[in-house]
PDB file of C-alpha atoms and ligand atoms in Angstrom:
ATOM      1  CA  MET I   1       0.150  -0.423  -0.237  1.00  0.00           C
ATOM      2  CA  LEU I   2       1.057   3.391  -0.555  1.00  0.00           C
ATOM      3  CA  ALA I   3       1.228   5.394   2.387  1.00  0.00           C
ATOM      4  CA  PRO I   4      -0.594   8.814   2.796  1.00  0.00           C
ATOM      5  CA  MET I   5       1.466  11.840   2.494  1.00  0.00           C
ATOM      6  CA  GLU I   6       0.639  15.399   2.668  1.00  0.00           C
ATOM      7  CA  LYS I   7       1.879  17.217  -0.578  1.00  0.00           C
ATOM      8  CA  VAL I   8       2.952  14.403  -2.221  1.00  0.00           C
ATOM      9  CA  THR I   9       0.274  11.440  -2.683  1.00  0.00           C
ATOM     10  CA  ASP I  10      -2.091  13.715  -4.868  1.00  0.00           C
ATOM     11  CA  SER I  11      -3.880  11.655  -7.679  1.00  0.00           C
ATOM     12  CA  CYS I  12      -1.088  11.859  -9.981  1.00  0.00           C
ATOM     13  CA  PHE I  13       1.586  10.176  -7.701  1.00  0.00           C
ATOM     14  CA  ARG I  14      -1.247   7.683  -6.916  1.00  0.00           C
ATOM     15  CA  TYR I  15      -2.421   6.624 -10.070  1.00  0.00           C
ATOM     16  CA  ILE I  16       1.446   6.249 -10.866  1.00  0.00           C
ATOM     17  CA  CYS I  17       2.219   4.005  -7.610  1.00  0.00           C
ATOM     18  CA  HIS I  18      -1.144   1.832  -8.558  1.00  0.00           C
ATOM     19  CA  LYS I  19      -0.276   1.441 -12.161  1.00  0.00           C
ATOM     20  CA  TYR I  20       3.373   0.101 -11.261  1.00  0.00           C
ATOM     21  CA  GLY I  21       2.447  -2.045  -8.588  1.00  0.00           C
ATOM     22  CA  ALA I  22       0.670  -0.637  -5.663  1.00  0.00           C
ATOM     23  CA  ASP I  23      -2.321  -2.645  -4.813  1.00  0.00           C
ATOM     24  CA  LEU I  24      -4.118   0.112  -2.301  1.00  0.00           C
ATOM     25  CA  THR I  25      -3.485   3.969  -2.281  1.00  0.00           C
ATOM     26  CA  PHE I  26      -4.379   6.555   0.545  1.00  0.00           C
ATOM     27  CA  THR I  27      -4.867  10.532   0.269  1.00  0.00           C
ATOM     28  CA  GLU I  28      -3.189  12.787   1.960  1.00  0.00           C
ATOM     29  CA  GLN I  29      -5.011  13.429   5.301  1.00  0.00           C
ATOM     30  CA  ILE I  30      -8.101  16.180   5.527  1.00  0.00           C
ATOM     31  CA  ARG I  31     -10.253  17.767   7.862  1.00  0.00           C
ATOM     32  CA  PHE I  32     -13.647  16.336   7.908  1.00  0.00           C
ATOM     33  CA  GLU I  33     -14.733  19.460   9.755  1.00  0.00           C
ATOM     34  CA  THR I  34     -13.299  21.559   6.424  1.00  0.00           C
ATOM     35  CA  LEU I  35     -14.888  19.233   4.076  1.00  0.00           C
ATOM     36  CA  VAL I  36     -18.197  20.012   5.659  1.00  0.00           C
ATOM     37  CA  LYS I  37     -18.047  23.924   4.641  1.00  0.00           C
ATOM     38  CA  LYS I  38     -17.286  22.578   0.913  1.00  0.00           C
ATOM     39  CA  ASN I  39     -14.258  24.656   0.976  1.00  0.00           C
ATOM     40  CA  LYS I  40     -12.912  24.070  -2.842  1.00  0.00           C
ATOM     41  CA  SER I  41      -9.572  23.279  -2.044  1.00  0.00           C
ATOM     42  CA  ALA I  42     -10.371  20.686   0.283  1.00  0.00           C
ATOM     43  CA  LEU I  43     -12.564  18.833  -2.063  1.00  0.00           C
ATOM     44  CA  ASP I  44     -10.513  19.258  -4.456  1.00  0.00           C
ATOM     45  CA  ARG I  45      -7.823  17.388  -2.139  1.00  0.00           C
ATOM     46  CA  ILE I  46     -10.261  14.350  -1.923  1.00  0.00           C
ATOM     47  CA  ARG I  47     -11.000  14.496  -6.227  1.00  0.00           C
ATOM     48  CA  LEU I  48      -9.908  10.894  -7.132  1.00  0.00           C
ATOM     49  CA  TYR I  49      -9.676  11.528 -11.184  1.00  0.00           C
ATOM     50  CA  ASP I  50      -9.369   8.039 -12.090  1.00  0.00           C
ATOM     51  CA  ASP I  51      -9.980   4.353 -10.989  1.00  0.00           C
ATOM     52  CA  THR I  52      -6.949   3.897  -8.984  1.00  0.00           C
ATOM     53  CA  PRO I  53      -7.882   1.959  -5.693  1.00  0.00           C
ATOM     54  CA  THR I  54      -7.823   5.007  -2.966  1.00  0.00           C
ATOM     55  CA  MET I  55      -8.838   5.524   0.451  1.00  0.00           C
ATOM     56  CA  ILE I  56      -9.379   8.824   1.752  1.00  0.00           C
ATOM     57  CA  GLN I  57      -8.091   9.910   4.755  1.00  0.00           C
ATOM     58  CA  ILE I  58      -9.903  11.896   7.244  1.00  0.00           C
ATOM     59  CA  MET I  59      -9.378  13.649  10.767  1.00  0.00           C
ATOM     60  CA  GLY I  60     -11.071  15.376  12.994  1.00  0.00           C
ATOM     61  CA  LYS I  61     -13.199  14.749  16.468  1.00  0.00           C
ATOM     62  CA  ASP I  62     -16.874  16.269  15.885  1.00  0.00           C
ATOM     63  CA  GLU I  63     -18.966  13.405  15.438  1.00  0.00           C
ATOM     64  CA  GLU I  64     -21.906  15.352  14.290  1.00  0.00           C
ATOM     65  CA  LYS I  65     -19.813  17.029  11.601  1.00  0.00           C
ATOM     66  CA  LEU I  66     -18.258  13.537  10.794  1.00  0.00           C
ATOM     67  CA  GLY I  67     -22.199  12.392   9.967  1.00  0.00           C
ATOM     68  CA  GLN I  68     -22.976  15.463   8.198  1.00  0.00           C
ATOM     69  CA  PHE I  69     -19.951  14.715   6.030  1.00  0.00           C
ATOM     70  CA  LEU I  70     -20.733  11.449   5.296  1.00  0.00           C
ATOM     71  CA  LYS I  71     -24.652  12.051   4.176  1.00  0.00           C
ATOM     72  CA  GLU I  72     -23.485  14.430   1.767  1.00  0.00           C
ATOM     73  CA  PHE I  73     -20.325  12.745   0.602  1.00  0.00           C
ATOM     74  CA  ILE I  74     -20.676  11.088  -3.221  1.00  0.00           C
ATOM     75  CA  PRO I  75     -18.310   8.256  -3.848  1.00  0.00           C
ATOM     76  CA  GLU I  76     -16.509   8.388  -7.150  1.00  0.00           C
ATOM     77  CA  SER I  77     -15.008   5.215  -8.612  1.00  0.00           C
ATOM     78  CA  GLY I  78     -11.888   4.069  -7.134  1.00  0.00           C
ATOM     79  CA  PHE I  79     -12.801   5.061  -3.654  1.00  0.00           C
ATOM     80  CA  GLN I  80     -12.427   2.097  -1.562  1.00  0.00           C
ATOM     81  CA  GLY I  81     -13.268   3.663   1.899  1.00  0.00           C
ATOM     82  CA  PHE I  82     -12.191   5.613   4.491  1.00  0.00           C
ATOM     83  CA  ASN I  83      -8.854   5.831   6.618  1.00  0.00           C
ATOM     84  CA  LEU I  84      -9.253   7.214  10.037  1.00  0.00           C
ATOM     85  CA  ASN I  85      -5.999   9.272  10.464  1.00  0.00           C
ATOM     86  CA  LEU I  86      -4.425   8.773  14.473  1.00  0.00           C
ATOM     87  CA  GLY I  87      -1.233   9.220  13.591  1.00  0.00           C
ATOM     88  CA  CYS I  88      -0.611  13.031  12.827  1.00  0.00           C
ATOM     89  CA  PRO I  89       2.172  14.365  15.071  1.00  0.00           C
ATOM     90  CA  SER I  90       1.480  18.163  14.063  1.00  0.00           C
ATOM     91  CA  GLN I  91       1.462  20.050  17.757  1.00  0.00           C
ATOM     92  CA  SER I  92      -1.173  22.222  16.546  1.00  0.00           C
ATOM     93  CA  TYR I  93      -3.482  19.084  15.823  1.00  0.00           C
ATOM     94  CA  VAL I  94      -2.332  17.331  19.148  1.00  0.00           C
ATOM     95  CA  ARG I  95      -3.530  20.720  21.053  1.00  0.00           C
ATOM     96  CA  GLN I  96      -7.031  20.088  19.480  1.00  0.00           C
ATOM     97  CA  GLY I  97      -7.104  16.178  20.442  1.00  0.00           C
ATOM     98  CA  ILE I  98      -6.695  15.033  17.030  1.00  0.00           C
ATOM     99  CA  GLY I  99      -4.192  12.825  15.170  1.00  0.00           C
ATOM    100  CA  SER I 100      -1.996  11.232  17.352  1.00  0.00           C
ATOM    101  CA  ALA I 101      -3.747  12.581  20.521  1.00  0.00           C
ATOM    102  CA  MET I 102      -6.653   9.838  19.748  1.00  0.00           C
ATOM    103  CA  ILE I 103      -4.883   7.022  19.759  1.00  0.00           C
ATOM    104  CA  LYS I 104      -5.735   6.892  24.091  1.00  0.00           C
ATOM    105  CA  ARG I 105      -9.123   7.445  23.489  1.00  0.00           C
ATOM    106  CA  PRO I 106     -10.558   3.922  21.697  1.00  0.00           C
ATOM    107  CA  THR I 107     -14.356   4.438  23.268  1.00  0.00           C
ATOM    108  CA  LYS I 108     -14.523   8.025  20.956  1.00  0.00           C
ATOM    109  CA  VAL I 109     -12.806   6.224  17.721  1.00  0.00           C
ATOM    110  CA  LYS I 110     -15.064   2.963  18.393  1.00  0.00           C
ATOM    111  CA  ARG I 111     -17.871   5.323  17.744  1.00  0.00           C
ATOM    112  CA  MET I 112     -16.351   7.199  14.825  1.00  0.00           C
ATOM    113  CA  VAL I 113     -15.513   3.789  13.314  1.00  0.00           C
ATOM    114  CA  ASP I 114     -18.851   2.764  13.853  1.00  0.00           C
ATOM    115  CA  ILE I 115     -20.426   5.951  12.275  1.00  0.00           C
ATOM    116  CA  ILE I 116     -18.588   5.341   8.686  1.00  0.00           C
ATOM    117  CA  LYS I 117     -19.871   1.942   8.452  1.00  0.00           C
ATOM    118  CA  ASP I 118     -23.474   2.928   9.643  1.00  0.00           C
ATOM    119  CA  HIS I 119     -22.938   5.088   6.157  1.00  0.00           C
ATOM    120  CA  GLY I 120     -22.241   1.836   4.074  1.00  0.00           C
ATOM    121  CA  TYR I 121     -18.500   2.573   3.986  1.00  0.00           C
ATOM    122  CA  ASN I 122     -15.118   0.205   4.591  1.00  0.00           C
ATOM    123  CA  VAL I 123     -12.933   1.942   7.309  1.00  0.00           C
ATOM    124  CA  ASN I 124      -9.310   1.441   8.715  1.00  0.00           C
ATOM    125  CA  VAL I 125      -7.445   3.438  10.784  1.00  0.00           C
ATOM    126  CA  LYS I 126      -3.861   4.514  10.872  1.00  0.00           C
ATOM    127  CA  LEU I 127      -2.262   4.961  13.955  1.00  0.00           C
ATOM    128  CA  ARG I 128       1.077   5.385  15.954  1.00  0.00           C
ATOM    129  CA  LEU I 129       1.985   3.888  19.223  1.00  0.00           C
ATOM    130  CA  GLY I 130       0.847   6.664  21.477  1.00  0.00           C
ATOM    131  CA  LEU I 131       1.659  10.385  21.781  1.00  0.00           C
ATOM    132  CA  THR I 132       4.999   9.645  24.417  1.00  0.00           C
ATOM    133  CA  LYS I 133       6.911   7.036  25.332  1.00  0.00           C
ATOM    134  CA  ALA I 134       5.054   6.137  28.439  1.00  0.00           C
ATOM    135  CA  GLU I 135       1.609   5.509  26.381  1.00  0.00           C
ATOM    136  CA  LYS I 136       3.955   3.258  24.242  1.00  0.00           C
ATOM    137  CA  ARG I 137       5.111   1.796  27.264  1.00  0.00           C
ATOM    138  CA  GLU I 138       1.297   1.487  28.021  1.00  0.00           C
ATOM    139  CA  LYS I 139       0.888  -0.172  25.057  1.00  0.00           C
ATOM    140  CA  VAL I 140      -2.458   2.566  24.345  1.00  0.00           C
ATOM    141  CA  TYR I 141      -2.135   0.835  20.704  1.00  0.00           C
ATOM    142  CA  LEU I 142      -2.968  -2.398  21.588  1.00  0.00           C
ATOM    143  CA  LYS I 143      -6.009  -1.254  23.643  1.00  0.00           C
ATOM    144  CA  LEU I 144      -7.488   0.853  20.815  1.00  0.00           C
ATOM    145  CA  ILE I 145      -6.947  -2.398  18.106  1.00  0.00           C
ATOM    146  CA  GLU I 146      -8.618  -4.465  20.543  1.00  0.00           C
ATOM    147  CA  LYS I 147     -11.871  -1.996  20.989  1.00  0.00           C
ATOM    148  CA  VAL I 148     -12.097  -0.784  17.442  1.00  0.00           C
ATOM    149  CA  ASP I 149     -14.044  -2.660  14.978  1.00  0.00           C
ATOM    150  CA  ALA I 150     -12.063  -1.326  11.719  1.00  0.00           C
ATOM    151  CA  ASP I 151     -11.536  -3.248   8.582  1.00  0.00           C
ATOM    152  CA  PHE I 152      -7.731  -3.437   9.330  1.00  0.00           C
ATOM    153  CA  PHE I 153      -5.648  -1.301  11.381  1.00  0.00           C
ATOM    154  CA  VAL I 154      -2.234   0.311   9.764  1.00  0.00           C
ATOM    155  CA  VAL I 155       0.287   0.570  12.561  1.00  0.00           C
ATOM    156  CA  HIS I 156       3.362   2.819  12.035  1.00  0.00           C
ATOM    157  CA  ALA I 157       5.846   1.534  14.700  1.00  0.00           C
ATOM    158  CA  ARG I 158       6.704   5.023  16.299  1.00  0.00           C
ATOM    159  CA  TYR I 159       5.209   7.210  18.758  1.00  0.00           C
ATOM    160  CA  ARG I 160       4.155  10.346  18.022  1.00  0.00           C
ATOM    161  CA  SER I 161       7.241  12.314  19.212  1.00  0.00           C
ATOM    162  CA  GLU I 162      10.120   9.924  17.552  1.00  0.00           C
ATOM    163  CA  SER I 163      12.122  11.195  14.881  1.00  0.00           C
ATOM    164  CA  TYR I 164      12.641   9.236  11.505  1.00  0.00           C
ATOM    165  CA  GLU I 165      16.226   9.134  12.607  1.00  0.00           C
ATOM    166  CA  ARG I 166      15.472   6.194  15.129  1.00  0.00           C
ATOM    167  CA  LYS I 167      14.476   3.150  13.037  1.00  0.00           C
ATOM    168  CA  ALA I 168      10.797   1.890  13.514  1.00  0.00           C
ATOM    169  CA  ASP I 169      10.095  -0.171  16.162  1.00  0.00           C
ATOM    170  CA  TRP I 170       8.923  -3.962  14.536  1.00  0.00           C
ATOM    171  CA  LYS I 171       8.925  -5.609  18.021  1.00  0.00           C
ATOM    172  CA  VAL I 172       5.700  -4.511  18.404  1.00  0.00           C
ATOM    173  CA  PHE I 173       3.960  -5.902  14.889  1.00  0.00           C
ATOM    174  CA  PRO I 174       3.628  -9.608  16.305  1.00  0.00           C
ATOM    175  CA  GLU I 175       1.483  -8.385  19.919  1.00  0.00           C
ATOM    176  CA  CYS I 176      -0.655  -6.433  17.111  1.00  0.00           C
ATOM    177  CA  VAL I 177      -1.259  -9.290  15.022  1.00  0.00           C
ATOM    178  CA  GLU I 178      -2.180 -11.324  18.290  1.00  0.00           C
ATOM    179  CA  THR I 179      -5.078  -9.598  19.028  1.00  0.00           C
ATOM    180  CA  GLY I 180      -6.787 -11.327  16.177  1.00  0.00           C
ATOM    181  CA  LYS I 181      -6.958  -7.855  14.093  1.00  0.00           C
ATOM    182  CA  ALA I 182      -5.858  -7.215  10.543  1.00  0.00           C
ATOM    183  CA  ILE I 183      -2.687  -5.792  10.825  1.00  0.00           C
ATOM    184  CA  VAL I 184      -0.587  -3.685   8.007  1.00  0.00           C
ATOM    185  CA  ALA I 185       2.939  -2.980   8.948  1.00  0.00           C
ATOM    186  CA  ASN I 186       4.051   0.761   8.321  1.00  0.00           C
ATOM    187  CA  GLY I 187       7.561   1.970   8.887  1.00  0.00           C
ATOM    188  CA  ASP I 188      11.076   1.884   7.137  1.00  0.00           C
ATOM    189  CA  ILE I 189       9.787  -1.029   4.967  1.00  0.00           C
ATOM    190  CA  LYS I 190      11.859  -1.018   1.817  1.00  0.00           C
ATOM    191  CA  THR I 191      13.133  -4.891   0.537  1.00  0.00           C
ATOM    192  CA  LYS I 192      11.760  -8.171  -0.118  1.00  0.00           C
ATOM    193  CA  GLU I 193      13.333  -9.264   3.341  1.00  0.00           C
ATOM    194  CA  ASP I 194      11.405  -6.723   5.085  1.00  0.00           C
ATOM    195  CA  VAL I 195       8.066  -7.727   3.350  1.00  0.00           C
ATOM    196  CA  LYS I 196       8.894 -11.225   3.650  1.00  0.00           C
ATOM    197  CA  LYS I 197       9.331 -10.678   7.383  1.00  0.00           C
ATOM    198  CA  MET I 198       6.312  -8.887   7.916  1.00  0.00           C
ATOM    199  CA  LYS I 199       4.411 -12.005   5.982  1.00  0.00           C
ATOM    200  CA  GLU I 200       6.153 -14.350   8.383  1.00  0.00           C
ATOM    201  CA  ILE I 201       4.767 -12.328  11.366  1.00  0.00           C
ATOM    202  CA  GLY I 202       1.086 -12.559  10.149  1.00  0.00           C
ATOM    203  CA  CYS I 203       0.889  -8.681   8.845  1.00  0.00           C
ATOM    204  CA  VAL I 204      -1.832  -8.810   6.243  1.00  0.00           C
ATOM    205  CA  GLY I 205      -0.192  -5.909   4.463  1.00  0.00           C
ATOM    206  CA  VAL I 206       2.563  -3.370   3.954  1.00  0.00           C
ATOM    207  CA  MET I 207       2.556   0.156   3.763  1.00  0.00           C
ATOM    208  CA  ILE I 208       5.617   1.989   2.076  1.00  0.00           C
ATOM    209  CA  GLY I 209       6.090   5.846   2.329  1.00  0.00           C
ATOM    210  CA  ARG I 210       9.445   7.647   2.173  1.00  0.00           C
ATOM    211  CA  ALA I 211      10.387   5.144  -0.197  1.00  0.00           C
ATOM    212  CA  THR I 212       8.264   5.943  -2.960  1.00  0.00           C
ATOM    213  CA  MET I 213       9.283   9.399  -3.155  1.00  0.00           C
ATOM    214  CA  SER I 214      12.592   8.465  -5.050  1.00  0.00           C
ATOM    215  CA  ASN I 215      11.371   5.261  -6.618  1.00  0.00           C
ATOM    216  CA  PRO I 216       7.616   4.975  -7.317  1.00  0.00           C
ATOM    217  CA  LEU I 217       8.191   1.734  -8.868  1.00  0.00           C
ATOM    218  CA  ILE I 218       9.293   0.289  -5.691  1.00  0.00           C
ATOM    219  CA  PHE I 219       5.911  -1.892  -5.639  1.00  0.00           C
ATOM    220  CA  GLY I 220       6.471  -3.547  -8.693  1.00  0.00           C
ATOM    221  CA  GLN I 221      10.167  -3.987  -8.002  1.00  0.00           C
ATOM    222  CA  LEU I 222       8.957  -6.023  -4.653  1.00  0.00           C
ATOM    223  CA  LYS I 223       6.588  -8.015  -6.732  1.00  0.00           C
ATOM    224  CA  GLY I 224       9.137  -8.840  -9.182  1.00  0.00           C
ATOM    225  CA  LEU I 225       7.040  -7.118 -12.170  1.00  0.00           C
ATOM    226  CA  GLN I 226       8.367  -5.835 -15.221  1.00  0.00           C
ATOM    227  CA  LEU I 227       8.768  -2.524 -15.336  1.00  0.00           C
ATOM    228  CA  PRO I 228       9.754   0.566 -17.530  1.00  0.00           C
ATOM    229  CA  PRO I 229      12.685   2.912 -17.049  1.00  0.00           C
ATOM    230  CA  VAL I 230      12.584   5.345 -14.448  1.00  0.00           C
ATOM    231  CA  LYS I 231      13.107   8.004 -16.386  1.00  0.00           C
ATOM    232  CA  SER I 232      10.130   7.172 -18.563  1.00  0.00           C
ATOM    233  CA  VAL I 233       7.679   7.030 -15.488  1.00  0.00           C
ATOM    234  CA  LYS I 234       8.932  10.504 -14.644  1.00  0.00           C
ATOM    235  CA  GLN I 235       7.760  11.980 -17.731  1.00  0.00           C
ATOM    236  CA  GLU I 236       4.475  10.161 -17.612  1.00  0.00           C
ATOM    237  CA  TYR I 237       4.078  11.725 -14.406  1.00  0.00           C
ATOM    238  CA  ILE I 238       4.813  15.002 -15.278  1.00  0.00           C
ATOM    239  CA  LYS I 239       2.499  14.916 -17.979  1.00  0.00           C
ATOM    240  CA  LEU I 240      -0.300  13.970 -15.959  1.00  0.00           C
ATOM    241  CA  SER I 241       0.498  16.542 -13.280  1.00  0.00           C
ATOM    242  CA  VAL I 242       0.577  19.356 -15.873  1.00  0.00           C
ATOM    243  CA  LYS I 243      -2.205  18.118 -17.127  1.00  0.00           C
ATOM    244  CA  ARG I 244      -4.434  17.971 -14.097  1.00  0.00           C
ATOM    245  CA  THR I 245      -2.881  20.919 -11.589  1.00  0.00           C
ATOM    246  CA  GLY I 246      -1.085  22.916 -14.164  1.00  0.00           C
ATOM    247  CA  THR I 247       2.127  21.898 -12.748  1.00  0.00           C
ATOM    248  CA  TYR I 248       4.245  19.118 -11.183  1.00  0.00           C
ATOM    249  CA  SER I 249       6.312  19.344  -8.303  1.00  0.00           C
ATOM    250  CA  GLU I 250      10.190  18.500  -8.230  1.00  0.00           C
ATOM    251  CA  GLU I 251      10.314  17.504  -4.330  1.00  0.00           C
ATOM    252  CA  VAL I 252       7.625  14.512  -4.711  1.00  0.00           C
ATOM    253  CA  PHE I 253       9.650  12.355  -7.604  1.00  0.00           C
TER     254      PHE I 253
HETATM  255  C1  FMN J   1       6.153  14.022   3.518  1.00  0.00           C
HETATM  256  C2  FMN J   1       5.554  13.225   4.410  1.00  0.00           C
HETATM  257  C3  FMN J   1       4.062  13.295   5.060  1.00  0.00           C
HETATM  258  C4  FMN J   1       3.052  12.557   5.352  1.00  0.00           C
HETATM  259  N1  FMN J   1       1.659  12.915   5.468  1.00  0.00           N
HETATM  260  C5  FMN J   1       0.966  11.793   6.011  1.00  0.00           C
HETATM  261  C6  FMN J   1      -0.674  12.029   6.418  1.00  0.00           C
HETATM  262  O1  FMN J   1      -1.151  13.227   5.120  1.00  0.00           O
HETATM  263  N2  FMN J   1      -0.806  10.966   6.705  1.00  0.00           N
HETATM  264  C7  FMN J   1      -0.475  10.114   7.252  1.00  0.00           C
HETATM  265  O2  FMN J   1      -1.322   9.326   8.090  1.00  0.00           O
HETATM  266  N3  FMN J   1       0.747   9.862   7.859  1.00  0.00           N
HETATM  267  C8  FMN J   1       1.448  10.817   6.971  1.00  0.00           C
HETATM  268  N4  FMN J   1       3.115  10.997   6.868  1.00  0.00           N
HETATM  269  C9  FMN J   1       3.351   9.499   7.505  1.00  0.00           C
HETATM  270  C10 FMN J   1       3.501   8.112   6.350  1.00  0.00           C
HETATM  271  O3  FMN J   1       2.427   7.755   6.033  1.00  0.00           O
HETATM  272  C11 FMN J   1       4.099   7.052   6.902  1.00  0.00           C
HETATM  273  O4  FMN J   1       3.420   6.518   8.086  1.00  0.00           O
HETATM  274  C12 FMN J   1       5.472   7.466   7.408  1.00  0.00           C
HETATM  275  O5  FMN J   1       6.270   8.242   6.537  1.00  0.00           O
HETATM  276  C13 FMN J   1       6.524   5.828   7.800  1.00  0.00           C
HETATM  277  O6  FMN J   1       6.491   5.213   6.686  1.00  0.00           O
HETATM  278  P1  FMN J   1       7.681   4.983   5.952  1.00  0.00           P
HETATM  279  O7  FMN J   1       8.974   4.840   6.646  1.00  0.00           O
HETATM  280  O8  FMN J   1       7.560   3.604   4.724  1.00  0.00           O
HETATM  281  O9  FMN J   1       8.071   6.388   5.283  1.00  0.00           O
HETATM  282  C14 FMN J   1       3.628  11.730   6.166  1.00  0.00           C
HETATM  283  C15 FMN J   1       4.931  11.061   6.006  1.00  0.00           C
HETATM  284  C16 FMN J   1       6.068  12.022   4.930  1.00  0.00           C
HETATM  285  C17 FMN J   1       7.290  11.838   4.709  1.00  0.00           C
END
């Protein structure tokens, strides 16, 4: 799976990653409280453009607004369901009690997941291991996985304040799998050996983020597919991006 990444995983990048091997893609995060206001740039961020299998990643905490958003939501082809973001480390979101601040609130998250399901949509959750090292030690992530009835849980194996310089803690995956819930592993996964290891642990999938930015062909490479040269894929990406958005970002690919 292609990880949700702000300012990276727009419709063009998702299309390219899926065309060359990713089974499932995720939009960058968006507040559903903003979507309810029908803000044009927010709505553009969840526009799908094509049939690429996509989960729309939402975050927020107002359950009434969530219901209102879902009532008015019209799925496009390619839409596979919603992903609830419980991982965002941003200080301003944490202060508002959303993103990774919600990992220790399983009852609330359960209600939100149930609201999405009641509207007939698939829903999965992406979480970190907690807000702090202490929360990780208390295993708040396990309590959440046990309590919430989502289709699957993407576990980014870091707590909120952990920087990317420290390797993700893959030791947590076996206990997540032992809950009996479907677990997708995330954090520093790049090679065939990494994928094999996650399969052996019992994870149902892997999610890849940063490694796709220099190499969106990584999914096809891991699957052993026949692939075109990166240079020609880059031209394809630029052409599509210019067509859809009028520009393209050098930083993405
Ligand atoms: C530029 C960037 C933007 C990101 N934006 C999001 C986001 O919008 N939502 C989210 O859940 N995670 C976001 N993440 C985290 C990634 O989805 C992923 O969990 C993290 O990079 C670890 O995976 P990796 O080691 O394969 O990169 C972002 C990461 C990066 C590098």
